[in-house]
Coordinates of C-alpha atoms in Angstrom, one line a residue:
M1 CA 30.2 1.0 -20.8
K2 CA 29.9 4.6 -19.5
I3 CA 26.4 6.0 -19.0
A4 CA 25.2 9.5 -18.3
I5 CA 21.9 10.2 -16.6
I6 CA 20.5 13.7 -16.8
G7 CA 18.1 14.7 -14.0
G8 CA 18.2 13.8 -10.3
G9 CA 14.5 13.4 -9.6
I10 CA 12.8 10.0 -8.9
S11 CA 13.2 8.9 -12.6
G12 CA 16.9 9.6 -12.8
L13 CA 17.7 8.1 -9.4
S14 CA 15.6 5.0 -10.1
T15 CA 17.3 4.5 -13.5
A16 CA 20.7 4.6 -11.9
Y17 CA 19.5 2.2 -9.2
Y18 CA 18.2 -0.4 -11.7
L19 CA 21.4 -0.1 -13.8
K20 CA 23.2 -1.3 -10.7
K21 CA 20.5 -3.8 -9.6
F22 CA 20.5 -5.7 -12.9
S23 CA 24.3 -5.9 -13.0
L24 CA 24.8 -4.3 -16.4
P25 CA 28.4 -4.1 -17.6
V26 CA 28.7 -0.5 -16.6
T27 CA 32.1 1.0 -15.8
E28 CA 30.8 4.4 -14.7
I29 CA 27.5 6.1 -14.2
V30 CA 27.5 9.9 -14.0
L31 CA 24.2 11.5 -12.8
Y32 CA 23.8 15.3 -13.5
E33 CA 21.4 17.4 -11.4
A34 CA 21.2 21.1 -12.1
S35 CA 19.9 22.1 -8.7
S36 CA 21.4 21.8 -5.2
R37 CA 19.3 18.8 -4.2
F38 CA 18.0 15.5 -5.5
G39 CA 14.3 14.7 -5.7
G40 CA 12.8 17.0 -8.3
W41 CA 9.1 17.7 -7.4
I42 CA 9.4 15.3 -4.4
D43 CA 10.0 17.9 -1.7
S44 CA 9.1 17.6 1.9
K45 CA 9.3 20.2 4.7
K46 CA 9.2 19.5 8.4
V47 CA 7.4 22.0 10.7
T48 CA 6.8 21.6 14.4
L49 CA 3.6 22.8 16.1
N50 CA 2.6 22.0 19.7
N51 CA 5.6 19.7 19.9
E52 CA 4.2 17.7 16.9
D53 CA 6.3 17.2 13.8
I54 CA 4.4 17.7 10.6
Y55 CA 5.7 16.9 7.1
L56 CA 4.3 19.2 4.4
E57 CA 4.6 18.1 0.8
K58 CA 5.0 20.3 -2.3
G59 CA 4.5 17.3 -4.5
P60 CA 3.1 13.7 -4.1
R61 CA 2.3 12.5 -0.6
T62 CA 1.0 9.0 -1.0
L63 CA 1.5 6.1 -3.5
R64 CA -1.3 3.9 -4.7
L65 CA -1.6 0.2 -4.0
T66 CA -5.3 -0.1 -4.8
T67 CA -5.3 -2.0 -8.1
G68 CA -2.3 -4.3 -7.4
E69 CA -0.7 -3.4 -10.7
L70 CA 2.9 -4.3 -11.0
K71 CA 4.0 -0.6 -11.0
E72 CA 2.3 -0.2 -7.6
I73 CA 4.0 -3.3 -6.1
N74 CA 7.3 -2.3 -7.7
S75 CA 7.5 1.0 -5.8
I76 CA 6.9 -0.4 -2.3
K77 CA 9.3 -3.2 -3.1
L78 CA 12.0 -0.6 -4.0
A79 CA 11.3 1.2 -0.7
N80 CA 11.7 -2.0 1.3
D81 CA 14.9 -2.9 -0.7
L82 CA 16.2 0.4 0.4
N83 CA 15.6 -0.5 4.1
L84 CA 12.9 2.0 4.5
S85 CA 10.3 -0.4 5.8
S86 CA 10.3 1.1 9.3
N87 CA 9.3 4.5 7.8
I88 CA 6.5 3.1 5.7
E89 CA 2.9 3.6 6.7
I90 CA 0.4 1.5 4.8
I91 CA -3.2 2.7 4.6
S92 CA -5.9 0.0 4.3
K93 CA -8.9 0.1 2.1
N94 CA -11.0 0.7 5.2
H95 CA -9.2 3.8 6.4
P96 CA -11.2 7.1 6.1
A97 CA -8.7 8.4 3.6
S98 CA -9.5 5.5 1.4
V99 CA -13.2 5.3 1.9
N100 CA -14.2 9.0 2.0
R101 CA -13.4 11.0 -1.1
Y102 CA -15.4 14.2 -1.6
I103 CA -16.4 16.7 -4.3
Y104 CA -17.5 20.2 -3.7
F105 CA -20.7 20.8 -5.7
N106 CA -23.5 23.3 -5.4
G107 CA -22.3 24.9 -2.2
Q108 CA -21.6 21.7 -0.3
I109 CA -19.1 18.9 0.1
N110 CA -20.5 15.6 -1.1
V111 CA -19.1 12.1 -0.6
I112 CA -18.4 10.2 -3.8
K113 CA -20.8 7.3 -3.2
P114 CA -23.0 6.4 -6.3
K115 CA -26.2 4.6 -5.8
L116 CA -27.1 1.7 -8.1
I117 CA -30.6 3.0 -8.3
G118 CA -31.6 6.5 -7.4
K119 CA -29.9 9.9 -7.7
T120 CA -27.3 11.6 -5.6
P121 CA -26.2 15.3 -5.5
L122 CA -23.6 14.5 -8.1
M123 CA -25.6 12.1 -10.3
S124 CA -29.1 12.6 -11.5
K125 CA -29.6 8.9 -12.3
G126 CA -28.6 5.7 -10.6
L127 CA -25.4 3.9 -11.6
F128 CA -27.4 1.1 -13.2
R129 CA -28.7 3.5 -15.9
Y130 CA -25.3 4.8 -16.7
L131 CA -23.9 1.3 -17.0
L132 CA -26.8 0.3 -19.2
K133 CA -26.0 3.1 -21.6
E134 CA -22.3 2.2 -21.6
L135 CA -23.1 -1.3 -22.6
R136 CA -25.4 -0.2 -25.4
S137 CA -23.3 2.7 -26.7
P138 CA -21.8 2.0 -30.2
K139 CA -18.1 1.4 -30.5
R140 CA -16.1 4.4 -31.8
D141 CA -15.2 4.5 -35.5
S142 CA -12.0 2.6 -36.2
S143 CA -10.6 5.8 -37.8
V144 CA -10.6 7.6 -34.4
E145 CA -7.2 7.0 -32.8
D146 CA -7.7 9.4 -29.9
E147 CA -10.2 11.9 -28.4
T148 CA -10.5 14.0 -25.2
I149 CA -11.4 12.3 -21.9
W150 CA -14.4 14.6 -21.9
S151 CA -15.6 13.2 -25.2
F152 CA -14.9 9.6 -24.4
I153 CA -16.7 9.6 -21.0
S154 CA -19.6 11.7 -22.3
R155 CA -20.0 9.4 -25.3
R156 CA -19.8 6.1 -23.4
L157 CA -21.5 7.2 -20.1
D158 CA -22.9 10.7 -19.8
S159 CA -21.7 14.3 -19.9
E160 CA -22.9 14.6 -16.3
I161 CA -20.3 12.0 -15.2
A162 CA -17.6 13.7 -17.3
E163 CA -18.5 17.1 -15.7
N164 CA -19.2 16.3 -12.1
L165 CA -16.8 13.3 -11.5
I166 CA -14.1 12.8 -14.1
D167 CA -13.3 16.5 -14.5
P168 CA -12.4 17.0 -10.8
V169 CA -10.6 13.7 -10.6
F170 CA -8.2 14.6 -13.4
K171 CA -7.8 18.1 -12.0
G172 CA -6.5 16.5 -8.9
I173 CA -4.2 14.0 -10.8
T174 CA -2.9 16.1 -13.6
G175 CA -3.9 19.7 -13.0
G176 CA -5.4 19.5 -16.5
D177 CA -8.6 20.0 -18.3
V178 CA -10.4 16.9 -19.5
R179 CA -11.6 18.8 -22.5
N180 CA -8.0 18.7 -23.8
L181 CA -6.5 15.6 -22.2
S182 CA -6.0 12.4 -24.2
A183 CA -8.3 9.4 -23.5
A184 CA -5.9 7.1 -25.3
A185 CA -3.0 8.1 -23.2
L186 CA -4.6 8.7 -19.7
L187 CA -7.4 6.1 -19.9
K188 CA -5.4 3.6 -21.8
T189 CA -7.0 0.5 -20.4
F190 CA -10.6 1.6 -20.8
Y191 CA -9.9 3.0 -24.3
Q192 CA -8.4 -0.4 -25.3
Y193 CA -11.4 -2.2 -23.8
E194 CA -13.7 -0.3 -26.1
D195 CA -11.5 -0.9 -29.1
T196 CA -11.2 -4.7 -28.4
F197 CA -14.5 -5.6 -26.8
G198 CA -16.8 -2.7 -27.9
S199 CA -17.4 -1.3 -24.4
I200 CA -15.6 -0.6 -21.1
S201 CA -17.9 -2.9 -19.2
K202 CA -17.4 -5.9 -21.5
G203 CA -13.7 -5.4 -21.4
A204 CA -13.6 -5.3 -17.6
F205 CA -15.8 -8.4 -17.4
N206 CA -13.5 -10.2 -19.8
K207 CA -10.4 -9.3 -17.9
A208 CA -12.0 -10.5 -14.6
R209 CA -12.8 -13.9 -16.3
N210 CA -9.5 -14.1 -18.2
P211 CA -6.8 -12.3 -16.2
I212 CA -3.6 -11.6 -18.2
M213 CA -0.7 -13.8 -17.3
E214 CA 2.2 -11.4 -16.7
N215 CA 5.8 -12.3 -17.4
Y216 CA 6.6 -14.3 -14.3
E217 CA 10.2 -14.7 -15.1
K218 CA 10.8 -11.0 -15.5
Y219 CA 8.6 -9.8 -12.7
H220 CA 8.5 -12.8 -10.3
D221 CA 9.7 -10.5 -7.5
L222 CA 6.6 -8.4 -7.8
L223 CA 4.0 -11.1 -8.5
E224 CA 5.1 -12.9 -5.4
L225 CA 4.3 -9.8 -3.3
R226 CA 0.9 -9.0 -4.9
D227 CA -1.2 -11.0 -2.3
K228 CA 0.6 -9.3 0.6
Y229 CA -0.8 -5.9 -0.5
R230 CA -4.1 -7.0 -1.9
H231 CA -6.2 -5.2 0.8
Q232 CA -4.2 -2.0 1.0
S233 CA -5.1 1.4 -0.6
V234 CA -2.1 3.7 -0.4
W235 CA 1.1 4.1 1.4
R236 CA 3.4 6.9 2.5
F237 CA 6.6 7.7 4.4
K238 CA 6.1 8.8 8.0
D239 CA 9.0 11.3 7.6
G240 CA 7.9 12.7 4.2
M241 CA 8.1 11.5 0.7
Q242 CA 11.6 13.1 0.3
K243 CA 12.9 10.2 2.4
F244 CA 12.5 8.0 -0.8
T245 CA 14.8 10.1 -3.0
E246 CA 17.2 10.8 -0.2
R247 CA 17.7 7.1 0.5
L248 CA 18.1 6.4 -3.3
A249 CA 20.8 9.0 -3.5
E250 CA 22.4 7.6 -0.4
E251 CA 22.4 4.1 -1.7
L252 CA 23.9 5.2 -5.1
S253 CA 26.7 7.1 -3.4
K254 CA 28.0 3.9 -1.9
Y255 CA 29.2 2.8 -5.3
E256 CA 32.6 4.0 -6.4
N257 CA 31.6 4.0 -10.1
V258 CA 28.5 6.1 -9.5
K259 CA 29.1 9.9 -9.5
L260 CA 26.3 12.1 -8.3
C261 CA 26.8 15.7 -9.5
L262 CA 24.7 18.4 -7.9
N263 CA 24.7 22.0 -9.1
D264 CA 26.0 20.7 -12.5
P265 CA 23.5 21.6 -15.3
V266 CA 24.1 20.1 -18.7
K267 CA 24.9 22.6 -21.4
S268 CA 25.3 20.5 -24.5
V269 CA 24.6 16.9 -25.7
S270 CA 25.7 15.7 -29.1
R271 CA 27.0 12.6 -30.9
K272 CA 30.7 12.5 -31.7
N273 CA 31.4 9.4 -33.8
D274 CA 30.3 6.4 -31.6
K275 CA 30.2 8.4 -28.4
M276 CA 27.8 10.9 -26.8
S277 CA 29.5 14.1 -25.8
I278 CA 28.2 16.0 -22.7
I279 CA 29.4 19.5 -21.7
S280 CA 28.1 20.5 -18.3
K281 CA 28.9 23.4 -16.0
N282 CA 31.7 21.5 -14.4
S283 CA 33.0 19.0 -17.0
H284 CA 33.3 17.8 -20.6
Q285 CA 32.9 14.0 -20.9
D286 CA 32.1 11.3 -23.5
F287 CA 29.7 8.5 -22.9
D288 CA 28.4 5.3 -24.6
M289 CA 24.9 6.1 -23.7
V290 CA 22.8 9.1 -22.4
I291 CA 19.5 8.7 -20.5
S292 CA 17.6 12.0 -20.0
S293 CA 14.9 11.9 -17.3
V294 CA 14.1 15.6 -17.3
Y295 CA 10.9 17.3 -18.5
S296 CA 10.8 17.0 -22.3
K297 CA 11.2 20.7 -23.0
I298 CA 14.3 21.0 -20.9
N299 CA 16.1 18.6 -23.3
N300 CA 15.9 21.4 -25.9
Q301 CA 18.3 23.5 -23.7
F302 CA 21.1 21.1 -24.3
L303 CA 20.4 18.9 -27.4
S304 CA 22.4 19.9 -30.4
D305 CA 20.6 22.1 -33.0
E306 CA 21.2 19.4 -35.6
Y307 CA 18.3 17.5 -34.0
V308 CA 15.9 20.2 -34.9
S309 CA 12.7 18.1 -35.6
L310 CA 13.3 16.1 -32.4
K311 CA 13.5 19.3 -30.4
E312 CA 10.3 20.6 -32.0
S313 CA 8.5 17.4 -31.1
L314 CA 9.8 17.5 -27.5
S315 CA 8.6 21.1 -27.2
K316 CA 5.0 20.0 -28.0
I317 CA 4.5 18.4 -24.6
E318 CA 3.3 21.3 -22.6
A319 CA 3.3 21.4 -18.8
V320 CA 1.1 23.4 -16.4
N321 CA 2.1 25.6 -13.5
M322 CA 0.9 24.4 -10.1
V323 CA 0.6 26.2 -6.8
V324 CA 0.5 24.3 -3.5
V325 CA -0.6 26.1 -0.3
N326 CA -0.2 24.4 3.1
F327 CA -2.3 25.5 6.1
V328 CA -1.7 24.1 9.5
F329 CA -3.9 24.6 12.6
K330 CA -3.0 23.5 16.1
D331 CA -6.5 22.1 16.7
D332 CA -8.6 19.4 14.9
L333 CA -11.0 21.5 12.8
L334 CA -12.2 19.1 10.1
P335 CA -16.0 18.4 10.1
F336 CA -15.4 14.9 8.7
K337 CA -12.5 12.6 7.9
G338 CA -11.4 11.7 4.4
F339 CA -8.7 12.1 1.9
G340 CA -9.9 15.5 0.8
Y341 CA -12.1 17.1 -1.8
L342 CA -11.9 18.2 -5.4
V343 CA -13.7 20.9 -7.2
P344 CA -15.3 20.5 -10.7
T345 CA -14.7 23.3 -13.2
N346 CA -18.4 24.1 -13.4
Q347 CA -18.2 25.4 -9.8
K348 CA -16.1 28.3 -10.9
S349 CA -13.7 28.1 -7.9
P350 CA -10.0 29.2 -8.1
I351 CA -8.9 26.0 -6.3
L352 CA -8.6 22.6 -7.8
G353 CA -9.0 20.8 -4.5
C354 CA -7.9 20.4 -0.9
I355 CA -6.1 17.4 0.7
F356 CA -6.7 16.6 4.4
D357 CA -3.1 15.6 5.3
S358 CA -4.0 15.3 8.9
V359 CA -6.4 12.4 8.2
F360 CA -3.3 10.2 8.7
N361 CA -2.7 11.6 12.2
K362 CA -2.3 9.3 15.2
P363 CA -5.1 9.6 17.9
Q364 CA -2.8 11.7 20.1
E365 CA -2.1 14.2 17.3
K366 CA -4.7 17.0 17.3
N367 CA -3.5 19.4 14.5
T368 CA -5.2 20.0 11.2
C369 CA -3.1 20.1 8.1
L370 CA -4.6 21.1 4.7
T371 CA -2.9 21.2 1.3
V372 CA -4.7 23.4 -1.2
M373 CA -4.0 22.9 -4.9
L374 CA -4.4 25.8 -7.4
G375 CA -3.4 26.6 -10.9
G376 CA -2.9 23.9 -13.5
A377 CA -4.8 24.6 -16.7
W378 CA -6.5 27.5 -14.9
Y379 CA -3.3 29.2 -13.7
D380 CA -3.6 32.2 -16.0
E381 CA -7.4 32.6 -15.4
Y382 CA -7.1 32.9 -11.6
L383 CA -3.5 33.4 -10.5
K384 CA -1.6 35.3 -13.2
N385 CA 0.2 38.4 -11.9
K386 CA -0.9 37.6 -8.3
S387 CA 1.6 37.7 -5.5
S388 CA 2.3 34.8 -3.1
D389 CA 0.3 36.6 -0.3
Q390 CA -2.6 37.2 -2.6
I391 CA -2.7 33.5 -3.7
K392 CA -2.5 32.3 -0.1
K393 CA -5.4 34.7 0.8
L394 CA -7.4 33.4 -2.2
A395 CA -6.8 29.8 -1.2
F396 CA -7.8 30.3 2.4
T397 CA -10.9 32.3 1.5
E398 CA -12.1 29.2 -0.5
V399 CA -11.3 26.5 2.1
R400 CA -12.7 28.7 4.9
K401 CA -16.0 28.9 3.0
H402 CA -16.0 25.2 2.0
L403 CA -15.1 23.8 5.4
N404 CA -16.7 26.5 7.6
I405 CA -13.3 27.2 9.3
K406 CA -13.6 30.0 11.9
V407 CA -10.0 30.6 12.8
D408 CA -6.8 31.6 11.0
P409 CA -4.0 29.1 10.4
D410 CA -1.2 28.8 12.9
Y411 CA 1.3 28.2 10.0
E412 CA 1.1 28.6 6.2
D413 CA 3.4 28.0 3.3
I414 CA 3.2 28.4 -0.5
S415 CA 5.1 26.8 -3.4
I416 CA 4.7 28.0 -6.9
L417 CA 5.8 25.2 -9.2
K418 CA 6.5 26.2 -12.8
E419 CA 5.9 23.6 -15.5
A420 CA 5.2 21.1 -12.8
I421 CA 2.9 18.5 -14.6
P422 CA 3.2 17.6 -18.3
Q423 CA -0.1 17.5 -20.1
Y424 CA -0.9 14.4 -22.3
R425 CA -3.1 16.1 -24.8
V426 CA -5.0 14.5 -27.7
G427 CA -2.5 12.9 -30.0
H428 CA 0.0 12.3 -27.3
N429 CA 0.7 8.6 -28.2
K430 CA 1.2 9.6 -31.8
L431 CA 3.7 12.3 -30.7
L432 CA 5.6 9.7 -28.7
S433 CA 5.9 7.4 -31.8
Q434 CA 7.1 10.4 -33.7
I435 CA 9.8 11.2 -31.1
K436 CA 10.9 7.5 -31.1
N437 CA 11.2 7.6 -34.9
Q438 CA 13.2 10.8 -34.9
I439 CA 15.7 9.4 -32.4
K440 CA 16.2 6.6 -34.8
E441 CA 16.5 8.9 -37.9
Y442 CA 19.2 11.0 -36.2
G443 CA 21.2 7.9 -35.5
L444 CA 20.6 8.2 -31.7
S445 CA 19.1 4.7 -31.2
E446 CA 20.7 3.0 -28.2
K447 CA 22.6 6.2 -27.6
L448 CA 19.9 8.5 -26.3
Y449 CA 17.0 7.3 -24.1
L450 CA 14.2 9.4 -22.7
T451 CA 12.3 8.6 -19.6
G452 CA 10.4 10.4 -16.9
F453 CA 6.9 11.8 -16.4
S454 CA 6.7 13.5 -19.8
Y455 CA 6.0 10.4 -21.8
D456 CA 4.2 7.4 -20.3
G457 CA 2.7 8.2 -16.9
I458 CA 3.1 11.2 -14.5
G459 CA 2.9 9.4 -11.2
I460 CA 5.8 8.2 -9.0
N461 CA 4.7 4.6 -9.6
D462 CA 4.9 5.2 -13.3
C463 CA 8.3 6.9 -13.2
I464 CA 9.9 4.2 -11.1
F465 CA 8.5 1.3 -13.1
N466 CA 9.3 3.0 -16.4
A467 CA 12.9 3.4 -15.2
R468 CA 13.0 -0.3 -14.4
K469 CA 11.5 -1.3 -17.8
L470 CA 13.9 1.0 -19.6
V471 CA 16.8 -0.8 -18.0
Q472 CA 15.3 -4.3 -18.0
D473 CA 13.7 -4.3 -21.5
D474 CA 15.7 -1.8 -23.6
I475 CA 19.2 -1.3 -22.3
L476 CA 19.7 -4.9 -21.2
N477 CA 18.8 -6.0 -24.7
S478 CA 20.8 -3.3 -26.5
R479 CA 23.5 -4.3 -28.9
I480 CA 26.3 -2.7 -26.8
V481 CA 25.3 -4.6 -23.7
K482 CA 25.0 -7.9 -25.6
N483 CA 28.4 -7.4 -27.1
L484 CA 29.9 -6.6 -23.8
S485 CA 28.3 -9.6 -22.1
K486 CA 29.7 -12.1 -24.6

């Protein structure tokens, strides 16, 4: 069985890794990457200031361990399996980066710390009153399959919670506007709790009393590690997140039947009898199966025009442009320690938030490293037609004001990331079902698979775990694999 993988980001590399890990009857894997490097949006840059090495990230910088979900355990297990344990730094739930999360509101930076009774700068009522409303709020009508996150949170809790807390959190995660994002897709568990139990609170209580028994046989390697990471919050690589994708590519390159093709964009994908034909910049090959891990719209650049309705559906998953500006100062300038702060839309700021990367510094390291996020759903409003220098100035003006910084940065960098984060808008789950049906209607079932951040989770943990599930659940149980395994 010969398999093609399109895209050399974390999803494509992870898919190739799991194809080898689960010992599928694969004769050859060819991974196509259009650019000159593997990693996609995972991109680290090392700078040295005062003899201190600092790793700046254009994309993700930490991975969550907070909830103990299988997808979280799976990522750190993969890192350990790749012999990266000495490069891993685990952040406990007591670390300032875990405990202190902030929101800029009404001219000041406020810690997110709700009171059970009594108001805070972000909440005009105590948490008890919001929870009481949530318990008493009627269940949504059964005809409603989806709604915006704004609508869902306002309906079940309060519009104040949606505006001052949930809005900035999802700006930081997705770069998107909760007034458009899908509750069914992005708050899946909570949305299902309401559907099944009538409220979020009742659902959470039921889950605590009756925890779901996960498939031990399939995920025993993860379940056995859960207790080890129970009290941890996030983790990262000391030498930058890019270490992850570099090591994955290095591991895959050890196999003679895995070919990693850089600077080799795919031009055409079509079905020819029982094979999938791929024409790339450097070759023309036939495969038994194609797995595309690129952003959904990119598929339209190479999928045959005969798949017109599938291409139309894939084009409906929009993505926002993001801008990341890194500022480094040689001295410790932060007035407080924490992960960083986010900015609600109602504060009318051009920035989405600011991450305090230097919160992870060792005691002897005195620099301050800030990552400012801009753009997203507000890219056109604040940044359209602005030069890189103008954007950097805009970003620094804001953080200077918010953090009362008196000096100019000793180093600065900017990355403008086009179509960086897919937006799961209302109706996203229905659109995914439509795409799945269209693949079947075009006779591409078990011939063309789609994975990556466009479909079922935008985080690194999601991408890696979805790659594993694709291999372990779908491909391993496909007819071609079963026939070859007889």
